[in-house]
Amino acid sequence: MVYINELAHHVDQEVELKGWVYNTRSSKKLFFLVIRDGTGLCQCIVNKDDVSEQVWEAAESLTQESSVKVTGKITADERSVGGYELHVTDIKIVQIADGYPITPKEHGVEFLMENRHLWLRSRRQWAIMRVRNQIIFSLHEFFQNKGFIQMDAPVFTGNAVEGTTTLFSTEYFDDTAYLTQSGQLYGEAMAMAHGKIYTFGPTFRAEKSKTRRHLTEFWMIEPEMAFYDLIMNMELAEEMLAYVVDRVLQNCSEELDTLERDKDVLKKVTAPFPRMTYTEAIELLNSDKTKNMLNEMETSRKQELENLKKEKEELDKEYGQAKKGRKVQIDKRIREISMRTDDVEEDLRNIPLWREKAMSIKWGEDFGGSDETILTMHYDRPIMVYGYPAEVKAFYMKRDPEDDKVALGVDVLAPEGYGEIVGGGQREDDLELLRKRIKEHDLPEEAFRWYLDLRKFGSVPHSGFGLGLERAVCWICGIRHVREAIPFPRMMGRLYP
Ligand code: 4AD
Ligand code: MG
């Protein structure tokens, strides 16, 4: 079988492509048929003079997403999508699709989400999933090359990891089980057996907030390393991210083009990343530097809004007299303007709130999404914030030996407003202190007995972190919402398809 992404090896040969109809266009004598086969797109040309009447009729009967086998000779053509064309000699219809709901015109997000099972075939969604695949592959490659062992943590668990407020519970025979929020605690046990391990699996959080960063089911990669302190942990995290971004740039160039991702931004993702303590981050949020940056942003957004309005008025005026082709262009630009206007207006509503929040945040409070956004806006690369107030972090975090109020935790915040993509830190390795923390957090000691054992039998300093896969996909692809970063997103209010 020949696939579209292998056509370079088949120039001047006759091949059969099997796929689906992406698009059709016809004139009196020529019929243009764009086929997709999962590996790419190929324009197939039917010339009425060269084919039998049956083949011409078959071409004319094709509807969007009909499944077909198309035979013909391959020629190279730079102007054509994918760089090659097929000159049709035969068409075999597999199935004629019946009124495909997703047409080339614009659709609302709700409609597309309802049709996620079909939406996955669209070009942008296709590109996102290819990048996701590359990220997953590169993560395995990175850790395997470094001698990490992949081990899997259970999904049914008896205890909370990341706080009790976001637990999904389910019947487990006569007991209650929770869907895991993180594989970490098991990862710690596995690291004591193998030294350096990682888990990679689905994790669950009953997040009641509908934001563009939150799913209820998401995939997390979680390395855990014996004898690593916080700094070694941070070095590993930045090296991992730089590696993955580099692999995506190397291997998914076309996909990034389809997504109109600015590659120069990604090329800047090299280690070391800027680092700051939580205390320094609070100072930066409260500073004049932040205030001025937000003021400038507000001014430039207002100006942009003016410009967008003007452009729209001019296009509206032009529309009446425009020719058909130009009208299509104008429609497209007006849609873009309308989308951008929504974004700019949203920013203009948000900036005063962000400013207010940043100016007033005090040591001890957790960052909100806007605080993370603001912090990253000061840099062109991901940043690492470490040394958080122990109060806002999980029970297992080790405290700073110099300051008991501080936990040795780190978050990696992605630029361009994406915010936290990695969370991790050094773990408490002292039995009595860990016991105390479990009590302080009102967690049932019984459920953590096995976890406490790790501090009884050869306890060592150790660290790890978790990378949220969908957050990473969003950032690397430059898309707005995590719902497009996973094949079938699960969020509050969404269980189908
Ligand atoms: O910061 P979190 O809660 O850390 C942990 O779960 C640690 N136990 C990980 C570890 O140290 N092994 O989550 C880690 C990452 C976040 O930085 C974010 O990228 C992602 O998981 N994440 C989510 N992604 C999508 N939807 C959600 N609701 C998410 N919650 C966390
Ligand atoms: Mg976190």
XYZ file of C-alpha atoms and ligand atoms in Angstrom:
529
model
C 0.000 0.000 0.000
C 1.258 3.495 -0.836
C 0.699 6.400 1.557
C 0.624 10.066 0.624
C 3.641 10.924 2.775
C 5.702 8.451 0.726
C 4.881 9.891 -2.691
C 8.403 11.293 -3.097
C 9.491 7.700 -3.793
C 6.813 7.139 -6.442
C 7.201 10.005 -8.891
C 6.289 8.916 -12.447
C 4.863 5.656 -11.140
C 1.247 4.585 -11.125
C -0.035 4.102 -7.563
C -3.317 3.460 -5.805
C -4.177 5.769 -2.889
C -6.833 4.744 -0.389
C -8.492 7.456 1.581
C -11.267 9.954 1.986
C -12.442 12.905 -0.090
C -11.274 16.109 1.547
C -12.408 18.535 -1.087
C -13.642 18.665 -4.687
C -13.703 21.310 -7.383
C -14.676 20.903 -11.013
C -14.817 22.589 -14.381
C -16.180 21.290 -17.688
C -13.202 19.090 -18.447
C -11.273 18.799 -15.213
C -12.226 17.479 -11.827
C -9.946 18.233 -8.859
C -10.176 15.888 -5.972
C -8.172 16.347 -2.779
C -7.718 13.038 -0.986
C -6.552 12.542 2.582
C -5.296 9.189 3.787
C -4.240 9.999 7.346
C -0.646 10.736 6.357
C -1.345 13.832 4.293
C -3.291 15.445 1.465
C -2.901 14.855 -2.264
C -4.581 16.592 -5.174
C -5.886 14.130 -7.763
C -6.782 15.417 -11.209
C -9.380 13.754 -13.419
C -9.223 14.806 -17.053
C -12.477 14.046 -18.868
C -10.625 13.242 -22.091
C -8.395 10.651 -20.427
C -10.857 8.538 -18.458
C -13.900 6.440 -19.183
C -17.360 7.873 -18.684
C -17.799 5.698 -15.594
C -14.732 7.145 -13.928
C -15.860 10.709 -14.696
C -19.292 9.960 -13.255
C -17.747 8.351 -10.196
C -15.730 11.517 -9.629
C -18.797 13.702 -9.988
C -20.735 11.588 -7.491
C -18.150 11.995 -4.718
C -19.183 13.911 -1.631
C -17.012 15.254 1.184
C -15.549 12.376 3.278
C -16.624 9.639 0.852
C -14.132 6.788 1.002
C -12.323 5.944 -2.243
C -9.441 4.199 -3.936
C -7.848 6.369 -6.585
C -5.328 5.125 -9.135
C -3.040 7.238 -11.274
C 0.408 8.491 -12.075
C 2.308 10.708 -9.636
C 4.013 13.917 -10.698
C 5.873 16.413 -8.554
C 4.257 19.849 -8.405
C 5.445 22.373 -5.880
C 2.276 24.421 -6.056
C 0.124 21.494 -5.120
C -0.776 20.644 -1.537
C 1.863 18.215 -0.262
C 4.041 18.810 -3.335
C 2.712 15.969 -5.555
C -0.251 15.354 -7.827
C -1.968 12.225 -8.988
C -3.286 12.030 -12.573
C -6.308 9.803 -12.266
C -6.875 6.720 -14.407
C -9.338 4.967 -12.141
C -11.613 5.647 -9.165
C -13.214 2.971 -7.010
C -15.854 4.152 -4.604
C -15.832 2.420 -1.205
C -18.691 4.389 0.308
C -20.493 7.596 -0.586
C -20.708 9.781 2.538
C -24.069 11.188 3.380
C -24.140 14.954 4.136
C -20.976 15.315 6.194
C -21.770 17.770 8.991
C -18.405 19.555 9.155
C -18.184 21.678 6.019
C -15.423 24.089 4.995
C -17.453 26.997 6.419
C -16.946 28.141 10.017
C -18.535 26.175 12.846
C -19.017 27.056 16.500
C -16.913 25.273 19.099
C -19.888 23.569 20.742
C -20.908 22.049 17.415
C -17.382 20.876 16.754
C -17.101 19.378 20.236
C -20.352 17.458 19.675
C -18.746 16.136 16.496
C -15.319 15.508 17.975
C -15.291 12.005 16.472
C -15.393 13.642 13.017
C -13.625 16.898 13.859
C -10.447 14.851 14.417
C -10.247 14.495 10.610
C -9.900 18.251 10.061
C -6.524 19.565 9.144
C -5.765 21.568 12.274
C -6.888 18.789 14.580
C -4.868 16.345 12.556
C -1.763 18.520 12.945
C -2.278 18.866 16.706
C -2.508 15.095 17.171
C 0.669 14.557 15.148
C 2.498 17.021 17.396
C 1.034 15.305 20.471
C 2.335 12.005 19.161
C 5.790 13.481 18.594
C 5.843 14.935 22.118
C 4.942 11.561 23.638
C 7.545 9.769 21.561
C 10.243 12.330 22.423
C 9.465 12.128 26.129
C 9.967 8.373 26.086
C 13.116 8.803 24.024
C 14.491 11.407 26.436
C 13.938 9.351 29.559
C 14.877 6.011 28.051
C 18.159 7.450 26.735
C 18.929 8.627 30.247
C 18.406 5.183 31.748
C 14.999 5.797 33.289
C 12.678 2.802 33.620
C 9.029 3.302 32.717
C 6.764 1.842 35.362
C 3.058 2.340 35.619
C 1.097 3.504 38.615
C -2.407 2.211 39.340
C -5.474 4.205 38.311
C -7.660 2.888 41.163
C -6.188 4.157 44.407
C -7.142 4.237 48.067
C -5.849 7.695 48.915
C -5.535 11.299 47.698
C -2.262 12.763 46.416
C -3.110 16.314 45.418
C -5.699 17.329 48.011
C -9.089 15.827 48.704
C -11.238 18.394 46.903
C -10.721 17.108 43.360
C -11.141 13.360 43.900
C -13.368 11.207 41.738
C -14.626 8.257 43.724
C -16.066 5.051 42.446
C -17.428 1.818 43.890
C -14.776 -0.787 44.341
C -16.630 -3.922 45.453
C -17.410 -3.185 49.108
C -14.933 -0.358 49.246
C -14.494 3.122 47.749
C -11.704 3.739 45.272
C -10.447 7.054 43.923
C -9.268 7.647 40.388
C -5.631 8.674 40.681
C -4.731 12.378 40.631
C -1.049 11.579 40.093
C 1.175 8.506 39.996
C 3.756 10.187 42.197
C 3.436 8.296 45.472
C 3.793 4.998 43.631
C 6.582 6.554 41.590
C 8.474 7.177 44.816
C 8.205 3.504 45.756
C 9.368 2.486 42.275
C 12.320 4.914 42.374
C 13.514 3.186 45.558
C 13.542 -0.052 43.553
C 15.051 1.232 40.275
C 16.721 4.569 41.035
C 15.242 6.576 38.152
C 11.766 5.824 36.866
C 8.905 7.559 35.122
C 5.210 6.905 34.942
C 3.080 8.013 32.001
C -0.612 7.593 32.312
C -4.031 9.128 32.646
C -4.771 11.124 35.784
C -8.062 12.523 37.036
C -9.198 15.665 38.800
C -12.768 16.632 39.554
C -12.080 20.216 38.499
C -15.278 22.187 38.743
C -13.760 25.162 36.967
C -14.320 25.554 33.251
C -11.073 27.094 32.119
C -8.949 26.606 29.057
C -6.285 24.873 31.159
C -8.379 22.265 32.959
C -9.479 18.798 31.983
C -10.978 16.206 34.320
C -8.926 13.474 32.631
C -5.444 14.283 31.425
C -2.147 12.516 30.802
C 0.854 13.124 32.962
C 4.467 12.067 32.665
C 6.081 11.829 36.074
C 9.778 11.106 36.562
C 10.955 10.289 40.083
C 14.621 10.057 41.021
C 16.402 8.758 44.113
C 19.258 10.954 45.371
C 18.060 14.014 43.384
C 17.626 17.321 45.175
C 15.460 20.230 44.027
C 18.158 21.775 41.831
C 18.934 18.507 40.016
C 15.194 18.088 39.540
C 14.921 21.535 37.953
C 17.834 20.832 35.642
C 16.153 17.659 34.455
C 12.846 19.439 33.816
C 14.407 22.152 31.651
C 16.552 19.680 29.743
C 13.461 17.561 29.049
C 11.399 20.492 27.772
C 14.211 21.818 25.579
C 14.681 18.335 24.114
C 11.015 17.813 23.335
C 10.565 21.233 21.726
C 13.651 20.664 19.597
C 12.341 17.289 18.386
C 8.984 18.821 17.492
C 10.715 21.594 15.545
C 12.772 18.976 13.703
C 10.012 16.497 12.916
C 6.747 18.449 12.839
C 7.659 21.485 10.812
C 4.683 21.127 8.455
C 2.263 20.545 11.296
C 3.486 23.699 13.028
C 2.990 25.588 9.737
C -0.563 24.278 9.465
C -1.153 25.550 13.011
C 0.511 28.873 12.100
C 2.771 28.440 15.116
C 5.542 30.996 15.464
C 8.621 28.769 15.351
C 11.005 31.513 16.434
C 9.327 31.501 19.824
C 9.911 27.759 20.139
C 13.517 28.034 18.983
C 14.244 30.122 22.073
C 13.343 27.199 24.347
C 16.859 26.225 25.384
C 18.249 25.454 28.828
C 18.907 26.992 31.272
C 15.528 28.646 31.861
C 15.294 31.795 33.963
C 14.768 30.872 37.638
C 13.273 32.825 40.473
C 12.102 32.091 43.957
C 8.447 32.447 44.860
C 9.439 35.453 46.991
C 11.085 37.120 43.992
C 8.032 36.306 41.889
C 5.770 38.060 44.405
C 8.087 41.076 44.347
C 7.952 41.126 40.554
C 4.139 40.950 40.579
C 3.925 43.844 43.031
C 6.482 45.935 41.140
C 6.253 49.036 38.963
C 7.777 46.954 36.206
C 4.648 44.800 36.114
C 2.357 47.791 36.440
C 4.050 49.545 33.518
C 3.987 46.435 31.393
C 0.249 46.033 31.911
C -0.361 49.723 31.253
C 1.534 49.452 27.997
C -0.383 46.344 27.077
C -3.658 48.142 27.752
C -2.662 51.089 25.569
C -1.552 48.879 22.701
C -4.709 46.750 22.874
C -6.881 49.878 22.743
C -4.992 51.033 19.681
C -5.367 47.616 18.078
C -9.106 47.648 18.715
C -9.352 51.024 16.945
C -7.407 49.664 13.982
C -9.554 46.557 13.760
C -12.724 48.647 13.791
C -11.407 50.895 11.027
C -10.360 47.970 8.878
C -13.763 46.330 9.315
C -15.583 49.527 8.287
C -13.463 49.814 5.163
C -14.052 46.193 4.215
C -17.804 46.608 4.757
C -17.771 49.578 2.384
C -15.805 47.705 -0.252
C -18.014 44.594 -0.085
C -20.928 45.906 -2.179
C -18.889 46.510 -5.331
C -16.408 43.638 -4.838
C -16.061 40.785 -7.315
C -16.831 37.234 -6.236
C -13.239 36.197 -5.492
C -12.580 39.365 -3.518
C -15.808 38.828 -1.561
C -14.494 35.467 -0.379
C -11.283 37.174 0.757
C -13.207 39.882 2.546
C -15.423 37.340 4.310
C -12.346 35.502 5.531
C -10.649 38.653 6.791
C -13.836 39.811 8.523
C -14.014 36.514 10.375
C -10.406 36.935 11.467
C -11.085 40.483 12.592
C -14.106 39.367 14.549
C -12.133 36.636 16.340
C -9.238 38.935 17.125
C -11.653 41.631 18.325
C -13.168 39.159 20.797
C -9.702 38.361 22.128
C -8.661 41.993 22.407
C -11.895 42.942 24.144
C -11.403 40.056 26.554
C -7.894 41.292 27.318
C -9.185 44.802 27.862
C -11.759 43.517 30.337
C -9.102 41.410 32.079
C -6.121 43.748 32.306
C -7.534 45.934 35.113
C -8.434 42.805 37.115
C -4.998 41.270 36.502
C -3.291 44.496 37.519
C -5.317 44.756 40.678
C -4.611 41.128 41.594
C -0.883 41.357 40.846
C -0.468 44.580 42.807
C -2.213 43.189 45.874
C -0.949 39.572 46.016
C 0.934 38.886 49.259
C 3.505 36.322 50.318
C 1.711 33.118 51.256
C -1.018 33.282 48.600
C -1.098 30.916 45.656
C -0.767 32.350 42.154
C -3.860 32.674 40.042
C -3.793 32.001 36.309
C -3.353 35.721 35.627
C -0.352 35.977 37.971
C 1.352 33.158 36.102
C 0.554 34.843 32.811
C 2.041 38.120 34.001
C 5.207 36.476 35.326
C 5.857 34.736 32.019
C 5.164 37.920 30.044
C 8.415 39.331 31.406
C 10.382 36.544 29.638
C 10.603 34.910 26.219
C 11.204 31.383 27.528
C 9.653 29.132 30.134
C 10.575 30.164 33.665
C 10.995 28.118 36.838
C 9.554 29.407 40.085
C 10.666 27.522 43.199
C 10.434 27.713 46.990
C 6.695 28.110 47.476
C 4.950 28.748 50.790
C 4.489 25.310 52.343
C 0.864 26.204 53.112
C -0.215 26.179 49.466
C 1.630 22.986 48.521
C 0.951 19.287 49.019
C 1.727 17.354 52.230
C 4.654 15.428 50.743
C 6.847 18.454 49.964
C 10.099 18.776 51.844
C 10.640 22.043 53.684
C 13.585 24.311 53.080
C 16.074 23.511 55.889
C 16.760 27.260 56.211
C 13.122 28.347 56.351
C 10.359 26.078 57.566
C 7.625 28.157 55.907
C 9.065 27.342 52.488
C 8.518 24.104 50.551
C 11.096 22.822 48.069
C 8.592 22.795 45.219
C 9.023 24.052 41.660
C 6.625 24.980 38.875
C 7.626 25.524 35.265
C 5.562 28.301 33.699
C 5.322 28.428 29.909
C 5.507 31.769 28.073
C 2.809 33.535 26.006
C 0.308 33.199 28.807
C 0.257 29.401 28.953
C 1.285 29.220 32.604
C 2.042 26.131 34.683
C 2.952 23.056 32.652
C 5.152 21.268 35.214
C 4.781 20.915 38.977
C 7.149 19.029 41.228
C 9.757 19.205 43.929
C 11.820 17.445 46.547
C 9.942 15.008 48.784
C 9.900 14.839 52.563
C 12.155 11.901 53.405
C 11.967 12.024 57.208
C 9.499 9.575 58.742
C 8.393 11.691 61.699
C 8.029 14.907 59.711
C 6.002 13.144 57.029
C 3.730 11.639 59.684
C 3.216 15.100 61.095
C 2.297 16.514 57.674
C -0.220 13.751 57.047
C -1.885 14.654 60.349
C -1.778 18.386 59.596
C -3.513 17.767 56.257
C -6.177 15.636 57.967
C -5.281 12.621 55.850
C -5.866 9.090 57.178
C -2.477 7.710 58.264
C -3.676 4.162 57.707
C -4.027 4.723 53.951
C -0.452 6.012 53.789
C 1.174 3.234 55.799
C 2.898 1.771 52.766
C 4.087 5.261 51.747
C 5.534 5.865 55.209
C 7.385 2.535 54.922
C 9.532 4.140 52.205
C 10.905 6.434 54.941
C 11.603 3.482 57.241
C 13.573 1.238 54.934
C 16.488 3.078 53.408
C 15.026 6.558 53.082
C 17.001 8.847 50.766
C 16.596 12.392 49.438
C 14.528 12.196 46.270
C 12.641 14.409 43.841
C 10.407 14.352 40.827
C 7.871 16.300 38.829
C 4.820 15.936 36.635
C 4.388 17.371 33.132
C 0.778 17.790 32.064
C 0.797 16.450 28.508
C -2.171 18.456 27.219
C -0.804 21.702 28.664
C 2.475 20.982 26.882
C 0.646 20.210 23.614
C -1.328 23.452 23.887
C 1.753 25.531 24.432
C 3.910 23.892 21.759
C 1.087 24.014 19.179
C 0.103 27.531 20.207
C -3.565 26.619 20.626
C -5.845 28.275 23.124
C -7.699 25.490 24.850
C -6.721 22.069 26.245
C -9.876 20.576 24.742
C -8.104 20.415 21.366
C -4.960 18.823 22.830
C -6.447 15.386 23.558
C -8.455 13.171 21.179
C -11.586 12.992 23.341
C -11.517 15.663 26.028
C -13.215 15.114 29.359
C -14.274 18.280 31.120
C -17.040 19.320 33.436
C -20.209 18.827 31.392
C -18.620 16.697 28.676
C -18.730 12.901 28.565
C -19.687 12.416 24.885
C -18.509 11.606 22.287
O 1.063 20.449 39.839
P 0.391 19.102 39.886
O -0.875 19.004 40.643
O 1.500 18.124 40.488
C 1.327 16.802 40.761
O 0.345 16.142 40.534
C 2.567 16.143 41.295
N 2.153 14.980 42.078
C 3.459 15.754 40.141
C 4.752 15.158 40.593
O 5.520 15.811 41.281
N 5.022 13.922 40.215
O 0.151 18.592 38.410
C 1.234 18.441 37.519
C 0.887 19.011 36.150
C 0.541 20.490 36.151
O 1.702 21.278 36.122
C -0.277 20.618 34.889
O 0.574 20.671 33.766
C -1.012 19.300 34.846
O -0.294 18.388 35.648
N -2.381 19.445 35.344
C -3.472 19.492 34.570
N -3.619 19.448 33.227
C -4.866 19.512 32.714
N -5.976 19.595 33.474
C -5.888 19.641 34.829
N -6.991 19.698 35.563
C -4.589 19.586 35.430
N -4.132 19.596 36.702
C -2.792 19.504 36.624
Mg 0.728 22.376 40.396
